[in-house]
XYZ file of C-alpha atoms in Angstrom:
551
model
C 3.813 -64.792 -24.675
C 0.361 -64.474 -24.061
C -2.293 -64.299 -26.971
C -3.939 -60.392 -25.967
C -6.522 -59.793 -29.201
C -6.998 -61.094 -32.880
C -4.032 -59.877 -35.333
C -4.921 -56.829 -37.147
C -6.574 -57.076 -40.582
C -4.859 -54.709 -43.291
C -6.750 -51.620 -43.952
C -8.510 -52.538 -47.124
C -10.069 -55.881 -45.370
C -13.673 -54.580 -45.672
C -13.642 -53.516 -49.390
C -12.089 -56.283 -50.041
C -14.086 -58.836 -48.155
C -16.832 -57.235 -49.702
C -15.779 -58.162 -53.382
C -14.582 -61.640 -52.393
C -18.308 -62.022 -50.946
C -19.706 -61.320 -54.272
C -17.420 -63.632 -55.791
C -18.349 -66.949 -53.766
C -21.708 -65.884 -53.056
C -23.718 -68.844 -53.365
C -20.830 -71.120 -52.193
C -22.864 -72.167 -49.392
C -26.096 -70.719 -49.288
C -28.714 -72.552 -47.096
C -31.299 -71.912 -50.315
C -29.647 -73.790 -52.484
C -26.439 -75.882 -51.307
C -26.883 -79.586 -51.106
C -26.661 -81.088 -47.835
C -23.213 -82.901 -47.416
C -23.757 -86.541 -46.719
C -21.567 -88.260 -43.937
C -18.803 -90.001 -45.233
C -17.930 -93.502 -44.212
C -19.100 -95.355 -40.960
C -18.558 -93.657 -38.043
C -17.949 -94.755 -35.044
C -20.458 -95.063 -32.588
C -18.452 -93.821 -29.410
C -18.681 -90.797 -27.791
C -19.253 -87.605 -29.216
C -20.003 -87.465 -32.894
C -22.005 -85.479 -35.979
C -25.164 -86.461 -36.457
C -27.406 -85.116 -39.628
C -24.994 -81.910 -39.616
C -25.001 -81.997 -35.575
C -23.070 -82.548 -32.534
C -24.336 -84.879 -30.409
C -23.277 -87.645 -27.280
C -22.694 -91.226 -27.141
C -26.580 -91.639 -26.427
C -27.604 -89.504 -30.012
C -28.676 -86.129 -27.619
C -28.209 -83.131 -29.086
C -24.816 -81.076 -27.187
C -24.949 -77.545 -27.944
C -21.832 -76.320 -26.451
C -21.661 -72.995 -24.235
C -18.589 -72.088 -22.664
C -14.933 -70.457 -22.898
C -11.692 -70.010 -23.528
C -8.752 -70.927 -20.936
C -5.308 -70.179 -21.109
C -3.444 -72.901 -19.620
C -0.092 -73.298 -21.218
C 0.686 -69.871 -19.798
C -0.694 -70.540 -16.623
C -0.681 -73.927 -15.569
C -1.105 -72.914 -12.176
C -4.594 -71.647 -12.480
C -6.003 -75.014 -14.303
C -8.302 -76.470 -11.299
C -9.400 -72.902 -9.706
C -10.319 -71.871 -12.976
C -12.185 -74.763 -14.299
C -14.571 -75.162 -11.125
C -15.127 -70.765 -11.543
C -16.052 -71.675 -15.373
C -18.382 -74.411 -14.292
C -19.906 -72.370 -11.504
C -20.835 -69.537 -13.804
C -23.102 -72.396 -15.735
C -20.405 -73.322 -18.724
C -21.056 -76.689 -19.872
C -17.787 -76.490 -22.135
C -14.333 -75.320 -21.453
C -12.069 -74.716 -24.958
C -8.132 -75.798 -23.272
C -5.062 -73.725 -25.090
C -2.195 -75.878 -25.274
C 0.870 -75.921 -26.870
C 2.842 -79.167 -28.949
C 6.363 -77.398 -28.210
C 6.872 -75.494 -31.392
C 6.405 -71.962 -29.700
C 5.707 -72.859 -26.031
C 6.529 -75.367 -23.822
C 4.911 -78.470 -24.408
C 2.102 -79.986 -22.649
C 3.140 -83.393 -22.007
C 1.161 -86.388 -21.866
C 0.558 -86.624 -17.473
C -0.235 -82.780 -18.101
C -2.971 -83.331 -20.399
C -3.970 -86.148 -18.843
C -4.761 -83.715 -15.803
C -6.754 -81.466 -18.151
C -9.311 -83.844 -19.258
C -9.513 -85.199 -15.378
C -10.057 -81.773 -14.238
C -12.614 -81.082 -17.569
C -14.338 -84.880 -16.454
C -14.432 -83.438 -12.781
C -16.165 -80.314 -12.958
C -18.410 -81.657 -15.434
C -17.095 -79.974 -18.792
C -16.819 -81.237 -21.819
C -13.018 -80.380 -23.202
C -12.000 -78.982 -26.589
C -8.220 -79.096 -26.148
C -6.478 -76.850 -28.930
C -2.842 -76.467 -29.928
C -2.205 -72.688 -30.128
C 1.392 -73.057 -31.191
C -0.185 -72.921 -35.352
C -1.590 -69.254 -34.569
C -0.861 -67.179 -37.573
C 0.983 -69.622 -39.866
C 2.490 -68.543 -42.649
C 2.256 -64.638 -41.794
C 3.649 -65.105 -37.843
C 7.089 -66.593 -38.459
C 6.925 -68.160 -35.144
C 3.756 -70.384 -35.956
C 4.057 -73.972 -36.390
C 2.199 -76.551 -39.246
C -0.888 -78.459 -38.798
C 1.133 -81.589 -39.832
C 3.627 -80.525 -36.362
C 0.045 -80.493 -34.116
C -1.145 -83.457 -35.575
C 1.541 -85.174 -34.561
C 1.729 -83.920 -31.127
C -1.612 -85.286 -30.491
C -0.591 -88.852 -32.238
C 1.439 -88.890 -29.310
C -0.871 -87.844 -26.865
C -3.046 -91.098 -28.287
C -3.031 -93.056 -25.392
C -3.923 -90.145 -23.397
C -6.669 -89.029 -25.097
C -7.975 -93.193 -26.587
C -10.836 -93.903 -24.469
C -12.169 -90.246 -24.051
C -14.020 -89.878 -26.827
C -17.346 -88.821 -25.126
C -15.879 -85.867 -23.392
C -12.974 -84.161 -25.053
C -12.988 -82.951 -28.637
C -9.460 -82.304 -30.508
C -8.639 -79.459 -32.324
C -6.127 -79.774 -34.206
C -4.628 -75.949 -34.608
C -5.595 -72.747 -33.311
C -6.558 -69.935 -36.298
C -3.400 -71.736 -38.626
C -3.404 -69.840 -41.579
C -2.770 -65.910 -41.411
C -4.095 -63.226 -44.290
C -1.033 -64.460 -45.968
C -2.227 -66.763 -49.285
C -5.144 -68.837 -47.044
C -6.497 -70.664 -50.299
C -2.934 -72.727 -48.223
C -5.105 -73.733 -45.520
C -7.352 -76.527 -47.267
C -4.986 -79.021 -48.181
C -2.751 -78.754 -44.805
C -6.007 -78.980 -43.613
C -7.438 -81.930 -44.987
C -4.026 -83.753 -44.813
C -3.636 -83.255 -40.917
C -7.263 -84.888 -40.481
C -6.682 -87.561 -42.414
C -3.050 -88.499 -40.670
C -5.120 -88.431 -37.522
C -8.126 -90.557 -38.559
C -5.053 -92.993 -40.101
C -3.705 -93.131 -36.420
C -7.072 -94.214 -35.438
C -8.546 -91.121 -33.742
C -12.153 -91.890 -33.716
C -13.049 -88.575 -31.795
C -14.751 -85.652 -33.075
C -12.028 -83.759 -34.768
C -12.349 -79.387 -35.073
C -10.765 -76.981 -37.787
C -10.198 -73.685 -37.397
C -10.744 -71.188 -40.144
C -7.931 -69.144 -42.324
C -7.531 -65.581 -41.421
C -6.611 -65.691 -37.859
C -9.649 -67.694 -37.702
C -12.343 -65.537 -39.144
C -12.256 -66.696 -42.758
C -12.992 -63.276 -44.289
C -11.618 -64.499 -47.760
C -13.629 -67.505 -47.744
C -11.666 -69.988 -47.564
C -12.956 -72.539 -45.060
C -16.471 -71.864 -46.396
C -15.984 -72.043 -50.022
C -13.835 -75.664 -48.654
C -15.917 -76.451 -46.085
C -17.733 -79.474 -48.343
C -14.498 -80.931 -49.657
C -12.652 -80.953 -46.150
C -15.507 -82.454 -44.434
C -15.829 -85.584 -46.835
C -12.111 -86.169 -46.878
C -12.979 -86.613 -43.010
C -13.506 -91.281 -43.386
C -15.624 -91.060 -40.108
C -17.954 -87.804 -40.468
C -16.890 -86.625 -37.041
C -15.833 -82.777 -38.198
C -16.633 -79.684 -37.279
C -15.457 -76.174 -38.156
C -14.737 -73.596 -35.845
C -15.181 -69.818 -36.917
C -13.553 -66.871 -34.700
C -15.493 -63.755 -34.585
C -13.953 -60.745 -33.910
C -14.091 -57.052 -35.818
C -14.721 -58.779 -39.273
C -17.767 -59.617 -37.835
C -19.336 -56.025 -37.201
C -22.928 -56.274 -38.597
C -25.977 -58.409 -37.839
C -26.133 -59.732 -41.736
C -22.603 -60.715 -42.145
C -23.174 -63.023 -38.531
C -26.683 -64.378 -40.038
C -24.979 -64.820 -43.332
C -21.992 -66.954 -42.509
C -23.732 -69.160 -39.419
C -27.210 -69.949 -41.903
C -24.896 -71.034 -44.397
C -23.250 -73.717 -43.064
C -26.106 -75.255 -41.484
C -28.458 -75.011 -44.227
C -26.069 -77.259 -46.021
C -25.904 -78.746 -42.561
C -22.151 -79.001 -42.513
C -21.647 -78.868 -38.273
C -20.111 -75.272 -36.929
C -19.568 -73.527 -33.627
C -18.179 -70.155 -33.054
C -14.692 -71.490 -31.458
C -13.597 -67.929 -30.308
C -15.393 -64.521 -30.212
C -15.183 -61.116 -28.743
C -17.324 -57.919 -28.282
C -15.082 -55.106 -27.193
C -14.715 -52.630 -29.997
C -11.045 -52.163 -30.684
C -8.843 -50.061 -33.504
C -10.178 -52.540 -36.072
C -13.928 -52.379 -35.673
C -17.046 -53.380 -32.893
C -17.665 -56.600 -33.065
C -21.589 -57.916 -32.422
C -21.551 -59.955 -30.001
C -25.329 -59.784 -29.079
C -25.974 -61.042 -32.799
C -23.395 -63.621 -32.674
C -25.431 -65.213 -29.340
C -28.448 -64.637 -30.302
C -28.082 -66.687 -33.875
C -25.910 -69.185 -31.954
C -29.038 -69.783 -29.999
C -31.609 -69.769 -32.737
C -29.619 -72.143 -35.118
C -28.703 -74.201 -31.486
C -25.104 -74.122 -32.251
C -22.317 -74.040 -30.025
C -20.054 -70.924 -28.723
C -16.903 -70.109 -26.780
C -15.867 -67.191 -26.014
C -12.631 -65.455 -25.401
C -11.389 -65.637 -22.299
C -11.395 -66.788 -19.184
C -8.503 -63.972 -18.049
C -4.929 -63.620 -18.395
C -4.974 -61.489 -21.264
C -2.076 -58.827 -21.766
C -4.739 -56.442 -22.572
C -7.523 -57.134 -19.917
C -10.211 -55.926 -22.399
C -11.175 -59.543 -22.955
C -10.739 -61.170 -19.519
C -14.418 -62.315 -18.405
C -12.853 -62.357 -15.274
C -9.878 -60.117 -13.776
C -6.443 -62.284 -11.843
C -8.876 -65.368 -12.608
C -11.202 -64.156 -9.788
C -14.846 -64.196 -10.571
C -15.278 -62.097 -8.024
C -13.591 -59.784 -10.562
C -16.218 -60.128 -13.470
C -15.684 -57.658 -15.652
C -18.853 -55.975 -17.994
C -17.666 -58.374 -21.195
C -18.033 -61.604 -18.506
C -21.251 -59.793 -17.502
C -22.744 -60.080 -21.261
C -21.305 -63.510 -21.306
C -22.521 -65.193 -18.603
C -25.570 -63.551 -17.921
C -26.634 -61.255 -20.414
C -29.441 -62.520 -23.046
C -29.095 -65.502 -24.748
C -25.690 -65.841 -22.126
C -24.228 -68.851 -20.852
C -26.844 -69.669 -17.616
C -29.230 -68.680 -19.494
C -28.898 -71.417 -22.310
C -26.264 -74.031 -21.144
C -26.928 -77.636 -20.267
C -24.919 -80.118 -18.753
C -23.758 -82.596 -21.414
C -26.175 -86.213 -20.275
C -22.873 -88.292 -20.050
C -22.229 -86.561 -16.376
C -25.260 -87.378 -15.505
C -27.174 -89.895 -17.260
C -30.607 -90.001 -19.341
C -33.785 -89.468 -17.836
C -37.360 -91.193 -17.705
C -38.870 -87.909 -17.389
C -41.953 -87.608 -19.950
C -44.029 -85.116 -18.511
C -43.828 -81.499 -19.981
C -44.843 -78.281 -17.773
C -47.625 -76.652 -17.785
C -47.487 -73.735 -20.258
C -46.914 -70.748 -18.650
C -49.330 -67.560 -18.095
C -49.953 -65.154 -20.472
C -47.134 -62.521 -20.881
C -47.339 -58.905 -19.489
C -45.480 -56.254 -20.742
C -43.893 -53.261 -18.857
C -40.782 -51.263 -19.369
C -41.195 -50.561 -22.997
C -38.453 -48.824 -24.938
C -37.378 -48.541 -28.703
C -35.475 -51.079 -28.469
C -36.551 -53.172 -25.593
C -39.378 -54.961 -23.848
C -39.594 -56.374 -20.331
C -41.651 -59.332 -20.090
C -43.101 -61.072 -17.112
C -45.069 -64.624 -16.753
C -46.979 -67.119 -14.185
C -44.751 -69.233 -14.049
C -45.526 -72.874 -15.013
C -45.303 -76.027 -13.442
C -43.946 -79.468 -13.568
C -43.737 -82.917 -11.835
C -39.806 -82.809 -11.507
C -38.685 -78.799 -11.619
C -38.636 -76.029 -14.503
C -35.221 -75.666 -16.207
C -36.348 -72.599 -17.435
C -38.503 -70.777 -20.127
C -38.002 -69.723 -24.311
C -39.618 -66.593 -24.934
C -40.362 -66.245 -29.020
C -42.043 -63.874 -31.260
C -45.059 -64.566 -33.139
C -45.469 -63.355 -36.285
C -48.586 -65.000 -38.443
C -47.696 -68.996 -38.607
C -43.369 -68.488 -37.707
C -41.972 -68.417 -34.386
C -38.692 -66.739 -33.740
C -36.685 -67.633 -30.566
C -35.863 -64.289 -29.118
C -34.830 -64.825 -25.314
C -34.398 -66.841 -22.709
C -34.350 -67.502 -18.488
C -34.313 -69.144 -15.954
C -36.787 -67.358 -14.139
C -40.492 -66.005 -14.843
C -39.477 -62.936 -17.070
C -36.677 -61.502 -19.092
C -35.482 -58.286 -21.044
C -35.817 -58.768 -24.733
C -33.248 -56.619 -26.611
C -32.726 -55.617 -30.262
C -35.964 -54.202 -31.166
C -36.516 -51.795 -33.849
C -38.311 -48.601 -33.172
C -41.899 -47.747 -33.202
C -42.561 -51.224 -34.404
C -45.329 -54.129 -32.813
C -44.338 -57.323 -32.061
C -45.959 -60.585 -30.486
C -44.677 -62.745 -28.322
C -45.106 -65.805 -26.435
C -43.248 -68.532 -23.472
C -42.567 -72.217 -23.561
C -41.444 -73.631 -20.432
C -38.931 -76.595 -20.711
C -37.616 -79.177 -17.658
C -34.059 -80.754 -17.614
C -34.898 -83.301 -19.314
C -36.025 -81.374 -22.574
C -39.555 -81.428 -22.710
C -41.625 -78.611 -23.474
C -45.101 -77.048 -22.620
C -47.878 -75.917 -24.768
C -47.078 -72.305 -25.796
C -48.603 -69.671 -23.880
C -51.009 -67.352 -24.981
C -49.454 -63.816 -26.949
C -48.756 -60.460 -25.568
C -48.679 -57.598 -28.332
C -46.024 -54.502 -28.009
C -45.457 -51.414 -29.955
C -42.088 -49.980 -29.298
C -41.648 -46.621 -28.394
C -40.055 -44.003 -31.166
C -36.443 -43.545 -31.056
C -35.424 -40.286 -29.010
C -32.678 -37.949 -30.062
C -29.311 -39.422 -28.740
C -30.149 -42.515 -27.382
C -26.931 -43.673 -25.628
C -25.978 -45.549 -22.665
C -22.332 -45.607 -20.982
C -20.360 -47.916 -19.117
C -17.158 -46.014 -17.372
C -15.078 -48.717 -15.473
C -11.336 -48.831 -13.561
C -9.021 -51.177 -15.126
C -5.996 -50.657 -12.629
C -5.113 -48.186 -10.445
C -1.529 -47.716 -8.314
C -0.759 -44.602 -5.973
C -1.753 -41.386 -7.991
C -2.665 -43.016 -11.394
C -5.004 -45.160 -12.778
C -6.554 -46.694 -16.138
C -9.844 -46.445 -17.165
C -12.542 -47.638 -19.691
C -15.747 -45.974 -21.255
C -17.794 -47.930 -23.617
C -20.066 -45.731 -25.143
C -23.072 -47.607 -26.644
C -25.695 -46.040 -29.586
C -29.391 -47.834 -28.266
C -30.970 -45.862 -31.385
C -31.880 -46.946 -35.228
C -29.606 -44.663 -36.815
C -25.688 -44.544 -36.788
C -23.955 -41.272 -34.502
C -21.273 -39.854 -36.518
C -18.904 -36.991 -35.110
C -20.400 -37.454 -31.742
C -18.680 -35.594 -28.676
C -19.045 -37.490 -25.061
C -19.166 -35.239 -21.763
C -18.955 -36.025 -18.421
C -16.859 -34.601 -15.049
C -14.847 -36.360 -12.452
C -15.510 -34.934 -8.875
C -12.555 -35.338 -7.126
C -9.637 -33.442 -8.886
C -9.005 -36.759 -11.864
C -7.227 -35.768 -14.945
C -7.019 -37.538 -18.185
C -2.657 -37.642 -19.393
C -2.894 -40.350 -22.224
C -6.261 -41.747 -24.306
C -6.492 -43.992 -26.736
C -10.142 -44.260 -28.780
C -10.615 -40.783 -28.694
C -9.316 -37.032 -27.468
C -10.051 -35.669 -24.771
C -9.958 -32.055 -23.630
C -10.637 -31.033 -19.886
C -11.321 -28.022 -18.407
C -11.187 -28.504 -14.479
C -13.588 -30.903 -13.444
C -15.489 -30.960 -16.931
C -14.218 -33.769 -19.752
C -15.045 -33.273 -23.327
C -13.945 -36.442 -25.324
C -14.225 -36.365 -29.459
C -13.847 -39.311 -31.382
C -10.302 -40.787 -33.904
C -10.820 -42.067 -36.978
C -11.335 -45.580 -36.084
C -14.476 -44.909 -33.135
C -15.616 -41.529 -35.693
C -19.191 -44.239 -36.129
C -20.980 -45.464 -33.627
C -23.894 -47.972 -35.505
C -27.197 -48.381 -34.247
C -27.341 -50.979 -31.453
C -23.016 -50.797 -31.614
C -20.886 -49.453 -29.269
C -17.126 -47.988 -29.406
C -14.597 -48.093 -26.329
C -12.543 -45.271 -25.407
C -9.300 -45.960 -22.215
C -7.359 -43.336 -20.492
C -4.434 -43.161 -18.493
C -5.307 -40.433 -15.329
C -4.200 -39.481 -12.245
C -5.852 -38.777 -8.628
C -5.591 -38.304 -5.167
C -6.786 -41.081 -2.664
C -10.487 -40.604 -3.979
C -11.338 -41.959 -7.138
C -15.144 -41.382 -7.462
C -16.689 -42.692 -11.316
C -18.225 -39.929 -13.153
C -22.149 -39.977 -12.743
C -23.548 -38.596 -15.232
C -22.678 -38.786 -19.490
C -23.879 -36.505 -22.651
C -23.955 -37.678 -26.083
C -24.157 -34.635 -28.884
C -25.594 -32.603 -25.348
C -28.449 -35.518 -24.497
C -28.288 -37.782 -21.600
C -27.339 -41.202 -22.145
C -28.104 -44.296 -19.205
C -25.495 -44.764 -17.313
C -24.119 -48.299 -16.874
């Protein structure tokens, strides 16, 4: 069985998460939560935490950008996929596996194949037993004690690897069901490893189906790290609907490194679905200000395709969520680099020149296009940081590879300042260039843009996708969508919304679920229609009778 999307929350998860937030408020709040100390001696192989951060063998900071792959279900697609995932830019590929519980096993001359593939294409491999998905609300999950012991005897597989694969001991392995169960399970499955001798960095997925929205793994966080004898831990949240606004992201991520207790976002999406819109652009953007790692979900092979980066494992096939991913702001080739142990250190010491004073064109209400002389260096430019100024405080906002960029998420009718670094491959940075100042434009009346896509099609029928995006500052409540297909295409079945059509002309109205769209959120609305050999994509979309971008 293929994992499709995150298990649905009960109905009264946001009230409730909302009262359980005012109960451990302060649990782990960068203001005032002491910074854990590193327990132990660690070891001084491979990767490890340093001062609440990942880093290599050689003490360089590895902020990890990659994805998901489904191997255990297809073990077919392990070499194909891994050299598509590194071409994209990925310097990290998170491996499902499975101990035997649920699946069949990955045995030993498998794995070993995984981390030769991983060493290959120059990834660095989080290998994960999925089989714990769920425990204690799925029936058909297995124990963290079962996966630690699958990778006790995996141990001569996986001894000498230390500075390129990272073990995870369970995939999301605690349900809704009781998770105040996950600590101790938790803490005991570490510590059986670490008594085995694992030395390598060891990550722990959250309760919840991995998106801790009782608290759990954060009100826990300090007592599971120190049982850890070595200090090589880090937690993994999984962001999916729970994670819907900008403050609960900011909230959750700042907390754990204030008290500089290591975290990477193990698993995320950002198609809306029945249980809410996740925000994806926050979750990268933060991820990239607080220089922590992320992963998202998946590669492709999903039973609903809504979260394949790529369709049939062809990146040929990107779809618009791989779009975002890989090169959308604050994306992977925008901000992943290529752990040093495939390549070695470097004597470089010379930083670029700083690059020319910013010009801006293409000014919106919620967006800025920024362009640059680009600067030079003795070896090459790796690319460029683009921040905003405000008094003495610099905010990274964007970044790229080449001499200007797109900087999203602004708020109406509002100035800003910003400025470029430039930075080479081996890290160093230029003087900061001089500022550019922008006033955004006011909001117009139903800002909107639309992306309409074809899933699948077969003779006479096909399945298609709308994502319907609000680029205002206020919420669009009740809203009604319009748009007409040209050659003869009727909508049968929808799911997201209703639609009504009269001949060419498509009215769609929202369900309960997709009644909201937030500012800077989206909802996403599929069909089931038929058609004739032409299948032409609407051009044109109203929101509430305005005209929304299309794409």
């Amino acid at each position: 069985m293929r994992r499709t999307r995150k298990s649905p929350l009960t109905t009264f998860l946001a009230g409730l998460a909302a009262l359980v937030g005012l109960v451990v408020l302060g649990a782990l709040c960068p203001g005032t939560a002491q910074a854990a100390q590193e327990p132990g001696t660690r070891a001084a192989t491979g990767l490890h935490i340093s001062d609440g951060r990942l880093v290599e063998g050689n003490g360089n900071d590895f902020v990890m950008r990659g994805v998901n792959h489904a191997h255990t279900w297809y073990p077919s697609r392990l070499g194909s996929s891994l050299a598509d995932i590194k071409a994209q830019g990925a310097n990290t590929v998170r491996v499902v596996l499975s101990d035997g519980h649920r699946w069949t096993a990955n045995g030993a001359s498998d794995v070993a194949d995984v981390i030769a593939q991983c060493k290959a294409d120059k990834l660095i491999c989080v290998l994960e037993v999925h089989d714990t998905t769920g425990y204690g609300e799925d029936s058909a999950a297995g124990t963290l004690d079962q996966a630690a012991d699958y990778w006790i005897g995996l141990k001569n597989v996986l001894a000498g690897q230390e500075n390129y694969i990272i073990i995870n001991i369970g995939n999301e392995p605690w349900g809704n069901t009781n998770p105040d169960g996950w600590t101790a399970p938790t803490i005991a499955a570490i510590q059986k490893l670490r008594g085995a001798g694992f030395q390598h960095t060891i990550m722990v997925d959250a309760p919840n189906w991995g998106q801790d929205w009782q608290q759990v793994m954060r009100t826990n966080a300090r007592s599971v790290y120190a049982a850890d004898t070595t200090g090589n831990l880090v937690f993994s949240i999984h962001m999916y609907s729970v994670f819907d606004t900008a403050a609960e992201i900011t909230d959750y991520l700042n907390a754990f490194v204030g008290a500089k207790l290591p975290i990477v976002i193990g698993e995320f999406g950002g198609p809306a679905d029945q249980w809410g819109d996740p925000d994806e652009d926050t979750m990268m953007a933060t991820a990239e200000q607080l220089d922590i790692g992320y992963l998202a979900w998946s590669w492709s092979g999903n039973t609903d395709p809504i979260l394949d980066l790529v369709l049939n494992f062809d990146p040929a096939q990107m779809t618009s969520w791989g779009r975002r991913i890989f090169n959308g702001a604050n994306g992977i080739a925008q901000t992943a680099k290529e752990a040093t142990v495939f390549g070695g250190g470097s004597t470089d010491t010379q930083a670029p020149t700083a690059p020319g004073t910013p010009a801006a064109s293409a000014v919106t209400a919620t967006s800025a296009h920024l362009t640059w002389t680009a600067s030079a260096d003795n070896v090459g430019v790796a690319g460029y940081d683009v921040v905003r100024v405000s008094g003495g405080t610099e905010t990274k906002v964007a970044a790229a590879t080449g001499n200007s960029v797109t900087v999203t998420g602004l708020t109406a009718s509002t100035a800003y300042s910003f400025a470029v670094y430039a930075r080479d491959a081996a890290g160093n940075r230029s003087a900061r260039s001089a500022t550019v100042s922008v006033t955004t434009t006011a909001t117009p009346a139903g800002s909107c843009s639309v992306g309409y896509r074809v899933v699948g099609d077969w003779p006479g029928g096909f399945q298609g996708e709308i994502a319907i995006r609000n680029t205002g500052t206020s919420a669009v409540t009740g809203w009604k969508l319009g748009f007409s297909f040209a050659d003869g295409q009727t909508v049968s079945t929808m799911w997201g919304g209703t639609a009504a059509q009269s001949g060419g002309s498509v009215t769609v109205a929202p369900v309960s679920y997709t009644n909201t769209i937030p500012a800077g959120g989206s909802v996403t609305v599929g069909f089931i229609g038929s058609k004739g050999t032409t299948n032409t994509a609407p051009g044109a979309f109203t929101l509430n009778g305005a005209s929304c971008v299309n794409g």
